[in-house]
PDB file of C-alpha atoms in Angstrom:
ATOM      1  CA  UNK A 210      95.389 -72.166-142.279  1.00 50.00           C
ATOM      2  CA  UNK A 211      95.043 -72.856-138.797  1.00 54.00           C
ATOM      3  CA  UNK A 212      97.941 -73.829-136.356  1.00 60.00           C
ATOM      4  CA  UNK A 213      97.903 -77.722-134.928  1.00 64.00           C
ATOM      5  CA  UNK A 214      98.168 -75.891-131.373  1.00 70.00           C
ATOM      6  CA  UNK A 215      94.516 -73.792-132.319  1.00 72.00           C
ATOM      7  CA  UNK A 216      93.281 -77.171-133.598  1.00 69.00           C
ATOM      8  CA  UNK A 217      93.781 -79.069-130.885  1.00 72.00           C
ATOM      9  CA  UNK A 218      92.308 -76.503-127.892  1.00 74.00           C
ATOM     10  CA  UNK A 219      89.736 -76.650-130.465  1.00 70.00           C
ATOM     11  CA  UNK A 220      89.182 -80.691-130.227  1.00 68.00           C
ATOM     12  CA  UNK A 221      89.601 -80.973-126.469  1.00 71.00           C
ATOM     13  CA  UNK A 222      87.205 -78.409-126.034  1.00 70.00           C
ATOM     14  CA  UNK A 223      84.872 -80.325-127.693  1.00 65.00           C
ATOM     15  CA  UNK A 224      86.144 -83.605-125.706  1.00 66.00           C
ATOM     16  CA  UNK A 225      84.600 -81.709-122.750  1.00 65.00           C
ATOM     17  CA  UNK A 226      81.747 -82.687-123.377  1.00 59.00           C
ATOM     18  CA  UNK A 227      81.787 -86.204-124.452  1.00 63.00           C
ATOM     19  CA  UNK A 228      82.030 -89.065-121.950  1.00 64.00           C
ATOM     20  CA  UNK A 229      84.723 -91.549-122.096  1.00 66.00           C
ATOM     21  CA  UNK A 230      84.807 -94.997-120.753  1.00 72.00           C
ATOM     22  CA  UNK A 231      88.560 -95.168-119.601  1.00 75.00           C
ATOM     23  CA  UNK A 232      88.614 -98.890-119.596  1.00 77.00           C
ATOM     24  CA  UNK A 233      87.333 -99.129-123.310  1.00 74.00           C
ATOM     25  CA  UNK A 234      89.982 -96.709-124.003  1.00 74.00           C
ATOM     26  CA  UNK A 235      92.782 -98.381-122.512  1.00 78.00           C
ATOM     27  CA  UNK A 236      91.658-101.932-124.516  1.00 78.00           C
ATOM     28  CA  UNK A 237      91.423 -99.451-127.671  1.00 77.00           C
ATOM     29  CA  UNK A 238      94.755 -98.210-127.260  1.00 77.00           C
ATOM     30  CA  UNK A 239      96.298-101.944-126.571  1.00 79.00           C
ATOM     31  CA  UNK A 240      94.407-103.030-129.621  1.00 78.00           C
ATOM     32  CA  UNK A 241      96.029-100.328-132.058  1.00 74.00           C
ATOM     33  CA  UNK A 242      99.299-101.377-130.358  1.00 73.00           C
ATOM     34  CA  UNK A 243      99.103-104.468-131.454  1.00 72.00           C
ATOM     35  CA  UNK A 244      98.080-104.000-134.805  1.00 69.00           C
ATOM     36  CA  UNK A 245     100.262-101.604-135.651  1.00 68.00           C
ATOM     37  CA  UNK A 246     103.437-102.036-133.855  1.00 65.00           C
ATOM     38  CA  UNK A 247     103.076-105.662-133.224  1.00 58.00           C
ATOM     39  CA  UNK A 248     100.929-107.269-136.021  1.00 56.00           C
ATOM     40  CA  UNK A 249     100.840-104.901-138.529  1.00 54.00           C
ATOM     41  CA  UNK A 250      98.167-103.804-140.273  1.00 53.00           C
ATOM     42  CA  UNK A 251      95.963-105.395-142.876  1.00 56.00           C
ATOM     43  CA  UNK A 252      94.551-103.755-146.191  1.00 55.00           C
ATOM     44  CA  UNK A 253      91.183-104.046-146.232  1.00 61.00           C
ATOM     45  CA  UNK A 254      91.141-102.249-149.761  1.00 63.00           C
ATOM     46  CA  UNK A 255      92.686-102.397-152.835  1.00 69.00           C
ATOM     47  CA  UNK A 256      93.561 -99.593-154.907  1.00 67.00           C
ATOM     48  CA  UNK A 257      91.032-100.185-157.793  1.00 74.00           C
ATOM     49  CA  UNK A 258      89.137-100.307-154.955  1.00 73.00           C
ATOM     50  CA  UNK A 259      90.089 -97.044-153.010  1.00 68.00           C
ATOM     51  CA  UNK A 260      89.992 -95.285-156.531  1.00 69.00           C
ATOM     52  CA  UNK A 261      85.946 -96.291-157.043  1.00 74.00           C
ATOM     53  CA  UNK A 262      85.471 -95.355-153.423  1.00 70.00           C
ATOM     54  CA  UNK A 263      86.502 -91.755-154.194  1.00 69.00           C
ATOM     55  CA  UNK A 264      84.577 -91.330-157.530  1.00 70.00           C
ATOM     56  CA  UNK A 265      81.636 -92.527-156.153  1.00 71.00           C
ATOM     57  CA  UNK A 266      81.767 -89.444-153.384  1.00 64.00           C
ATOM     58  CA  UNK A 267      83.355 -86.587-155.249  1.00 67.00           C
ATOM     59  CA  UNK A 268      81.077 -83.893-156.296  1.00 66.00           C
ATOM     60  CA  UNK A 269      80.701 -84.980-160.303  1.00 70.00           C
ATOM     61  CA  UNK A 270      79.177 -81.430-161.216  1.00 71.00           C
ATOM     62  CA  UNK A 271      82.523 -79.908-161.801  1.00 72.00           C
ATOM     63  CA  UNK A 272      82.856 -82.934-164.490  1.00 75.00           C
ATOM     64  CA  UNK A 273      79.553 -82.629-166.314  1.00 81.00           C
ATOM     65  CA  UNK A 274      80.432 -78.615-165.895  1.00 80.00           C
ATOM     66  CA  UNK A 275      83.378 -78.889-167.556  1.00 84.00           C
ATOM     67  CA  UNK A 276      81.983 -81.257-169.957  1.00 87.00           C
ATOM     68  CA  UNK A 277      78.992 -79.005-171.211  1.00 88.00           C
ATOM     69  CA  UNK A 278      81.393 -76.405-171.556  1.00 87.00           C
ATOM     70  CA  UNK A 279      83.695 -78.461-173.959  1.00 90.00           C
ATOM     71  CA  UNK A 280      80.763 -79.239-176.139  1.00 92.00           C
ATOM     72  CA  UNK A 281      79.976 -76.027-175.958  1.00 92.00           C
ATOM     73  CA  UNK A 282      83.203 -75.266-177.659  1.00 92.00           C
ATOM     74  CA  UNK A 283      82.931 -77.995-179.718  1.00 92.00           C
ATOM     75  CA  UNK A 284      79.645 -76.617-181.243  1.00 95.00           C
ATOM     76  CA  UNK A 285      81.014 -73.226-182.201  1.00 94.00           C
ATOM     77  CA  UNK A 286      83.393 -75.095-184.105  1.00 93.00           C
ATOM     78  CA  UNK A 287      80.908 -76.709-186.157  1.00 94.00           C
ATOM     79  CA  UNK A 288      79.097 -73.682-186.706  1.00 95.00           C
ATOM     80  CA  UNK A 289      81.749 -71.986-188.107  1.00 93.00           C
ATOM     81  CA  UNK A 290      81.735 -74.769-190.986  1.00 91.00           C
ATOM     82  CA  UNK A 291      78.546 -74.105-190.870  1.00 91.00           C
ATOM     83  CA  UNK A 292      78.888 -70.571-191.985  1.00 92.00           C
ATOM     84  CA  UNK A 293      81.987 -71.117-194.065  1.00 90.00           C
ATOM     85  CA  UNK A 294      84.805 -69.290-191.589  1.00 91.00           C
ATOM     86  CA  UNK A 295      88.262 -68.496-193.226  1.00 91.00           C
ATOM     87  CA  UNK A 296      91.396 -70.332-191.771  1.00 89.00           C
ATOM     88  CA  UNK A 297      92.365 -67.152-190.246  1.00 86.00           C
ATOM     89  CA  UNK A 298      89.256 -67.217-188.522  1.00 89.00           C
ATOM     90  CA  UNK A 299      88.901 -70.780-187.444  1.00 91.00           C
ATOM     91  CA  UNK A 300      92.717 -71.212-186.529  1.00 89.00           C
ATOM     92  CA  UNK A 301      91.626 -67.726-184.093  1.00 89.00           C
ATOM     93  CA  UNK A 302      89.164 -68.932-182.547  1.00 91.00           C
ATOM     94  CA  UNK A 303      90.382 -72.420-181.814  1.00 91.00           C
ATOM     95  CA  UNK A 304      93.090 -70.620-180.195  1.00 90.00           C
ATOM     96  CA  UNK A 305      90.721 -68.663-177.832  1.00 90.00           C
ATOM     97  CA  UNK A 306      88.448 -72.142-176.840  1.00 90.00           C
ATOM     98  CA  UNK A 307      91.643 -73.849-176.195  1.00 91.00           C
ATOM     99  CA  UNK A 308      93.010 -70.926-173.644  1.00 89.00           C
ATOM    100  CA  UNK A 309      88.804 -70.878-172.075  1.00 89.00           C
ATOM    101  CA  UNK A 310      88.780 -74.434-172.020  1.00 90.00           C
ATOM    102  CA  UNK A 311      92.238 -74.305-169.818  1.00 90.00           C
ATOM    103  CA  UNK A 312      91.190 -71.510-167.656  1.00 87.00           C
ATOM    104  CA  UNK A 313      87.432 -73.251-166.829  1.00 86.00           C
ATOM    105  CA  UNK A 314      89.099 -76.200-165.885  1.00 86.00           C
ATOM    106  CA  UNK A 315      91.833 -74.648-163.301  1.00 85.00           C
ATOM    107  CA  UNK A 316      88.957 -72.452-162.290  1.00 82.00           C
ATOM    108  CA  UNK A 317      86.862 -75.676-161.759  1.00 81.00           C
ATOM    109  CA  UNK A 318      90.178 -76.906-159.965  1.00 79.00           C
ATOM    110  CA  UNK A 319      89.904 -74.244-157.293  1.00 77.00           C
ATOM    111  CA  UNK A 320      86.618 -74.447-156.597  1.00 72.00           C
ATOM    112  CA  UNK A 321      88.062 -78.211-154.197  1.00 68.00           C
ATOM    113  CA  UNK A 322      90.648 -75.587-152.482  1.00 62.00           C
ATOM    114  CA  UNK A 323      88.184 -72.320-151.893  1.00 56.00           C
ATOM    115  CA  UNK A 324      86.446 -74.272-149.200  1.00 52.00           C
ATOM    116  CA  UNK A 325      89.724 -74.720-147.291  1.00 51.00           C
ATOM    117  CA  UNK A 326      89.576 -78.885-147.858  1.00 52.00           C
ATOM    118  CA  UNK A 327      93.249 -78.266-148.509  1.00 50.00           C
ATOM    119  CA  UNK A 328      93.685 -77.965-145.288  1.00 49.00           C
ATOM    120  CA  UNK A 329      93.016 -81.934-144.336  1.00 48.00           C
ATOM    121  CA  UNK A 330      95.563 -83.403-146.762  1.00 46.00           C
ATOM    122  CA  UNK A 331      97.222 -86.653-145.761  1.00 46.00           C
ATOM    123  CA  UNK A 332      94.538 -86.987-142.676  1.00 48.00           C
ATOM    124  CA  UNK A 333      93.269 -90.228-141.496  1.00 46.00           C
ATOM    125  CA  UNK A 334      90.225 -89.267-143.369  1.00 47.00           C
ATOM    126  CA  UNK A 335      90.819 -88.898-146.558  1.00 54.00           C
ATOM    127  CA  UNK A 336      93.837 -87.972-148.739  1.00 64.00           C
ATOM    128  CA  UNK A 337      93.599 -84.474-150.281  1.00 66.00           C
ATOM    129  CA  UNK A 338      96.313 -85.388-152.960  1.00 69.00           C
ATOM    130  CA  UNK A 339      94.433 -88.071-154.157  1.00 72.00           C
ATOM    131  CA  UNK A 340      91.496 -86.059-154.910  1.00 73.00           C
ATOM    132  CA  UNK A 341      92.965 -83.305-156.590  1.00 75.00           C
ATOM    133  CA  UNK A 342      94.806 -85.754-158.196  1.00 78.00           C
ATOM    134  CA  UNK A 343      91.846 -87.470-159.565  1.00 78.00           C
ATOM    135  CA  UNK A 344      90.037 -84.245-160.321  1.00 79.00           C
ATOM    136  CA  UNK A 345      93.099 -82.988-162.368  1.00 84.00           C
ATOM    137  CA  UNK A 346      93.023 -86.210-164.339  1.00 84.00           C
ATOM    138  CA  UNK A 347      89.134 -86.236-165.207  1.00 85.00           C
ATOM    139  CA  UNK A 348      89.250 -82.696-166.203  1.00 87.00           C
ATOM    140  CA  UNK A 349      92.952 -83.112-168.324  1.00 88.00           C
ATOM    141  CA  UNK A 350      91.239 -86.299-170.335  1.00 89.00           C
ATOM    142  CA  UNK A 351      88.151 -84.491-170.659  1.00 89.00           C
ATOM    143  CA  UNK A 352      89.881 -81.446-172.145  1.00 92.00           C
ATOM    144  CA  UNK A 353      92.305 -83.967-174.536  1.00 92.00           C
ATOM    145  CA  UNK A 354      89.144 -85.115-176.144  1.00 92.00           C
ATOM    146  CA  UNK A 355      87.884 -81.344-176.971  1.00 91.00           C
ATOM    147  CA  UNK A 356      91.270 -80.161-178.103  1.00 93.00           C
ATOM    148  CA  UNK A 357      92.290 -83.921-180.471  1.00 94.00           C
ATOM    149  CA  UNK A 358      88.951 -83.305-181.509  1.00 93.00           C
ATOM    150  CA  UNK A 359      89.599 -79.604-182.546  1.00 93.00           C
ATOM    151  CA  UNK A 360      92.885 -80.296-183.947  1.00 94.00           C
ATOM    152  CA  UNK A 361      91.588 -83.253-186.073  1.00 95.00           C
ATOM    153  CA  UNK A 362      88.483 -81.450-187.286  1.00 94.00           C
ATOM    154  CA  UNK A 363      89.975 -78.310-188.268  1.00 93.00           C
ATOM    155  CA  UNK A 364      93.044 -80.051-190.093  1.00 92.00           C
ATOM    156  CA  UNK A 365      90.620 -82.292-192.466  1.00 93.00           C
ATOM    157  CA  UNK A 366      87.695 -79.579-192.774  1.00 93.00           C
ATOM    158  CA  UNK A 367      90.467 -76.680-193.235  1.00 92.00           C
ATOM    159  CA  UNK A 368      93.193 -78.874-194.972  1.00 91.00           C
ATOM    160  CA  UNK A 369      95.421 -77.316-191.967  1.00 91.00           C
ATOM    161  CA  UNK A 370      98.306 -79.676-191.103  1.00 91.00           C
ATOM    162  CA  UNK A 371      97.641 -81.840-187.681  1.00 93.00           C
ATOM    163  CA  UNK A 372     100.723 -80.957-186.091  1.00 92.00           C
ATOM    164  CA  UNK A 373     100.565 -77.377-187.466  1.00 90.00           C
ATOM    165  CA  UNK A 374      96.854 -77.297-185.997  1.00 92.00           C
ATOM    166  CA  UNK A 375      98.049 -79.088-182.374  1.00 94.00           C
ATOM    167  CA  UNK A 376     100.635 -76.484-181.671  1.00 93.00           C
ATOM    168  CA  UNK A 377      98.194 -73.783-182.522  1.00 91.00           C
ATOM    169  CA  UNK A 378      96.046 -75.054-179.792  1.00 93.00           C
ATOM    170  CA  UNK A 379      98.442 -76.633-177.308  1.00 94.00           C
ATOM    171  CA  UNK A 380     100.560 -73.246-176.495  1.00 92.00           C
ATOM    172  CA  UNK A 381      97.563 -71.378-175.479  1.00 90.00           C
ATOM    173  CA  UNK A 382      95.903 -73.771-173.802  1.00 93.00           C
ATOM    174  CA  UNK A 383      98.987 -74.681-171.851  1.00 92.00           C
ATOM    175  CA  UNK A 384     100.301 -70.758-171.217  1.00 90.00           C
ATOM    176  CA  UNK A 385      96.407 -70.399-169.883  1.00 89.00           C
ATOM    177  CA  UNK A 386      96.588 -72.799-167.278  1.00 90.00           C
ATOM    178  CA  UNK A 387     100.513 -72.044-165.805  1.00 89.00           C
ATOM    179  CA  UNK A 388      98.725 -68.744-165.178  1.00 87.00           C
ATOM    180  CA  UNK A 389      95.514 -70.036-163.843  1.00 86.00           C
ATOM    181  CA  UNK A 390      97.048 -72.707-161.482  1.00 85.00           C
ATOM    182  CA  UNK A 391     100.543 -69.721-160.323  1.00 84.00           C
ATOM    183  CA  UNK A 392      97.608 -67.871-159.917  1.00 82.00           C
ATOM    184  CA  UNK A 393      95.551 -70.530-157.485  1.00 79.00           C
ATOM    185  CA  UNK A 394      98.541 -71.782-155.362  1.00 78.00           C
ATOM    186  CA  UNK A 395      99.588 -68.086-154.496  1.00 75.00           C
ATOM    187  CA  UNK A 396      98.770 -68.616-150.546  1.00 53.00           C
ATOM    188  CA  UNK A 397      96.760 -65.102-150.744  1.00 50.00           C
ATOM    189  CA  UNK A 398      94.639 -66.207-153.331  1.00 43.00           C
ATOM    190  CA  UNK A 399      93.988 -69.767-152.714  1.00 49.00           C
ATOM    191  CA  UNK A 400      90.411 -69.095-151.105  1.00 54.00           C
ATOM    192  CA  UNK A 401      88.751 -67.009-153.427  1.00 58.00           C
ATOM    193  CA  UNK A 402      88.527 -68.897-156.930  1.00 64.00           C
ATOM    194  CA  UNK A 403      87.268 -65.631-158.606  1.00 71.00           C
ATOM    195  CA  UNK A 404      90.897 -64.721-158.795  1.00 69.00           C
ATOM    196  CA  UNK A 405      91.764 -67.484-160.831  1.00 71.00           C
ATOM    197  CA  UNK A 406      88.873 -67.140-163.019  1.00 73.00           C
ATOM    198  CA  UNK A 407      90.253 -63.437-164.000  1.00 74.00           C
ATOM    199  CA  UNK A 408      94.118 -64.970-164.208  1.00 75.00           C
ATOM    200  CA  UNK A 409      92.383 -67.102-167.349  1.00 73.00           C
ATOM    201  CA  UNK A 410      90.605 -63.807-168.687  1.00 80.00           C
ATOM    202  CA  UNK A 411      93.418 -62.212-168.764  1.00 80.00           C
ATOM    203  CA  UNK A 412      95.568 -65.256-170.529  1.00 80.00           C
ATOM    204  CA  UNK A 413      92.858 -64.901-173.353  1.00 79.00           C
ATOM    205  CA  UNK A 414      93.304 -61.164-173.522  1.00 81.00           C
ATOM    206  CA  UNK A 415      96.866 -61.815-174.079  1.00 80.00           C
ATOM    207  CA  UNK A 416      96.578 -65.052-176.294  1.00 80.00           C
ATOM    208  CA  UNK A 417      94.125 -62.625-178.361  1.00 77.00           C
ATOM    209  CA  UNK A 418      96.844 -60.265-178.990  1.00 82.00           C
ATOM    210  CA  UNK A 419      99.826 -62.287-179.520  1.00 78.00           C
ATOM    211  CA  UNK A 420      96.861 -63.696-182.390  1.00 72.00           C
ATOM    212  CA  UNK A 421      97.001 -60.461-183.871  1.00 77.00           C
ATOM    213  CA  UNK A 422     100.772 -60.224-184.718  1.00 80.00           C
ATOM    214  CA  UNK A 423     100.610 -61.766-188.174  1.00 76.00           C
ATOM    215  CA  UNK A 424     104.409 -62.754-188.086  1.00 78.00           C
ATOM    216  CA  UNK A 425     103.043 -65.533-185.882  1.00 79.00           C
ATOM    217  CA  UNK A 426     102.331 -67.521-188.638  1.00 78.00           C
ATOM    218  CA  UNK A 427     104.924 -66.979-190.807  1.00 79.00           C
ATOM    219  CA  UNK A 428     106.943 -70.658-191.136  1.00 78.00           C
ATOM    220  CA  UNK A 429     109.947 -69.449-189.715  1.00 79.00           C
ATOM    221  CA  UNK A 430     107.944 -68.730-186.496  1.00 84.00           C
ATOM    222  CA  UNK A 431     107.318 -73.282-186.319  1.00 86.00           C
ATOM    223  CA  UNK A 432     110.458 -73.241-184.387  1.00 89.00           C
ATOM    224  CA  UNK A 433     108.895 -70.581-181.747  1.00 90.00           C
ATOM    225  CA  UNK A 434     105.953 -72.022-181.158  1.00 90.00           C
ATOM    226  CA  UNK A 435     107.591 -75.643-180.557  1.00 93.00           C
ATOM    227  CA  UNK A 436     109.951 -74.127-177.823  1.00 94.00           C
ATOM    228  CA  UNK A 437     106.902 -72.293-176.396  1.00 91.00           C
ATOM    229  CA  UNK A 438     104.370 -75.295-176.165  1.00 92.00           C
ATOM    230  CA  UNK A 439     108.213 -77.771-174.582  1.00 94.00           C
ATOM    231  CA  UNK A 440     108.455 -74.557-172.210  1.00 94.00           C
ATOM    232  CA  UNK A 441     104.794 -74.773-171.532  1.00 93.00           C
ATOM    233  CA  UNK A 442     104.796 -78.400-170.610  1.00 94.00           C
ATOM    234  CA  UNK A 443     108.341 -78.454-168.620  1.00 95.00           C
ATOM    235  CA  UNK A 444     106.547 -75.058-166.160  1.00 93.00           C
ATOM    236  CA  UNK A 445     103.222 -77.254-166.039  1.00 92.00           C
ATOM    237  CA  UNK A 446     104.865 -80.801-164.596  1.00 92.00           C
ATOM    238  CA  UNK A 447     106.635 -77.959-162.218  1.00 93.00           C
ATOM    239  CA  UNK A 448     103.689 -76.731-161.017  1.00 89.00           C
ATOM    240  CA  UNK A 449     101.653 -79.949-160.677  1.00 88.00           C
ATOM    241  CA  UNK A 450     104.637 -81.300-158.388  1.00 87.00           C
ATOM    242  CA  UNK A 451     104.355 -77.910-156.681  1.00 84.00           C
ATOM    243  CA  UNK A 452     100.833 -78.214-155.744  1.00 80.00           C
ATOM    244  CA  UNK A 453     101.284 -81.303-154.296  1.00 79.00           C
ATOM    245  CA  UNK A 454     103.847 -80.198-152.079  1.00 77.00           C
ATOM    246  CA  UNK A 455     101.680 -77.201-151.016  1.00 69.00           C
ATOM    247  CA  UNK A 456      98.700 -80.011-150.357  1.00 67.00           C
ATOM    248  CA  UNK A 457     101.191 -81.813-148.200  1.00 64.00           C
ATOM    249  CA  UNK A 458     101.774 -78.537-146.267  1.00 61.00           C
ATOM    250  CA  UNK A 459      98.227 -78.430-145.238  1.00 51.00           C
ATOM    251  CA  UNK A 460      98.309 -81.556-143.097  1.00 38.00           C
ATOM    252  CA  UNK A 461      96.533 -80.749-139.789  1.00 31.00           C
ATOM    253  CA  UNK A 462      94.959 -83.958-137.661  1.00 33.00           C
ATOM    254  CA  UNK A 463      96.851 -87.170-136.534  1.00 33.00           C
ATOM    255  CA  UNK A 464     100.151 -85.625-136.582  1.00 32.00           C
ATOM    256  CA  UNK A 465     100.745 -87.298-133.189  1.00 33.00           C
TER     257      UNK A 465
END
């Protein structure tokens, strides 16, 4: 991240070599004066409004991405009732598209951040926190819908309890995107979102193999697996908050 002293040599550099009416200045400055120290300034946009404004200019590949690759999950389920897959088998690979589907979406995530746009949070021009903000929210309700939908479908197909089902799905998916998103805000790593998409490889490795211990779904375990998925929500809200204070770090032009 650049320093506010290399960004401004950088900007009056390029003020060399554009010509300034003084007096036009001077009636600028008076003008800003009075509206904000004297009149105050006036919305000119509601928030609805501001909201629309930045859906209608983010990039909305990431969300048909993200979509297609939610479907995509959701279509292996139904092929497995297709073909008739054990509960051992189902309740396996649910467990695997949930930890994906997390990992795809923080990967997804990055992809705003590896360009450096972090960098002009909480500018005059547009408000970093909001976006990622938005983003986070598009990709978390788009990622509800494919794992309700899992956990719904598997318990009536399966005759697998819901809340048996949602826990099953919730702890890897959740464990898979702490990693992902440590793994993103780590200042080294920030840039290069390929990082990130290994961080969620290797949460599936490990999801894959904590699978594999069959004392995992033994019903003594139910109390386990609640703690994890509280634990996994209580580190996630901690990291979301964190992000946003590392966004709020990156603020670099009218700081004077």
């Amino acid at each position: 991240m650049k320093e506010n002293s290399d960004l401004k040599k950088l900007f009056q550099e390029a003020d060399r070599f554009i010509i300034v009416d003084k007096k036009g200045k001077e009636q600028t400055l008076e003008r800003l004066y009075e509206e904000t120290i004297e009149g105050g300034t006036s919305i000119t946009a509601s928030f609805s409004e501001l909201v629309l404004s930045q859906l209608r200019y983010m990039e909305k590949g990431i969300w048909l991405a993200d979509a297609a690759v939610n479907m995509l999950f959701i279509l292996i389920l139904l092929l497995l009732r297709y073909y008739g897959a054990e509960e051992r088998d189902i309740t396996t690979t649910a467990m695997l598209l949930a930890s994906a589907s997390g990992g795809v979406s923080i990967w997804i995530l990055s992809r705003l951040f590896s360009n450096g746009a972090g960098e002009l949070a909480e500018t005059c021009y547009f408000n970093t926190k909001q976006l990622a903000g938005l983003e986070m929210t598009i990709l978390g309700g788009i990622n509800l819908i494919m794992l309700s939908f899992a956990v719904f479908y598997v318990g009536v197909q399966w005759k697998m309890s819901f809340f048996r089902m949602g826990v099953y799905v919730g702890v890897p998916f959740l464990f898979t995107v702490s990693v992902c998103l440590g793994c993103m805000m780590a200042e080294t790593r920030r840039r290069r979102s390929a990082m990130t998409a290994g961080a969620g490889v290797l949460s599936a490795v490990l999801v894959l193999a904590a699978e594999a211990v069959p004392e995992v779904y033994l019903p003594s375990a139910a109390a386990v697996w609640c703690m994890a998925l509280a634990a996994g929500m209580a580190v996630l809200a901690v990291q979301i908050r964190r992000l946003f204070n590392e966004i709020g770090r990156g603020e670099i032009l009218c700081t004077e």
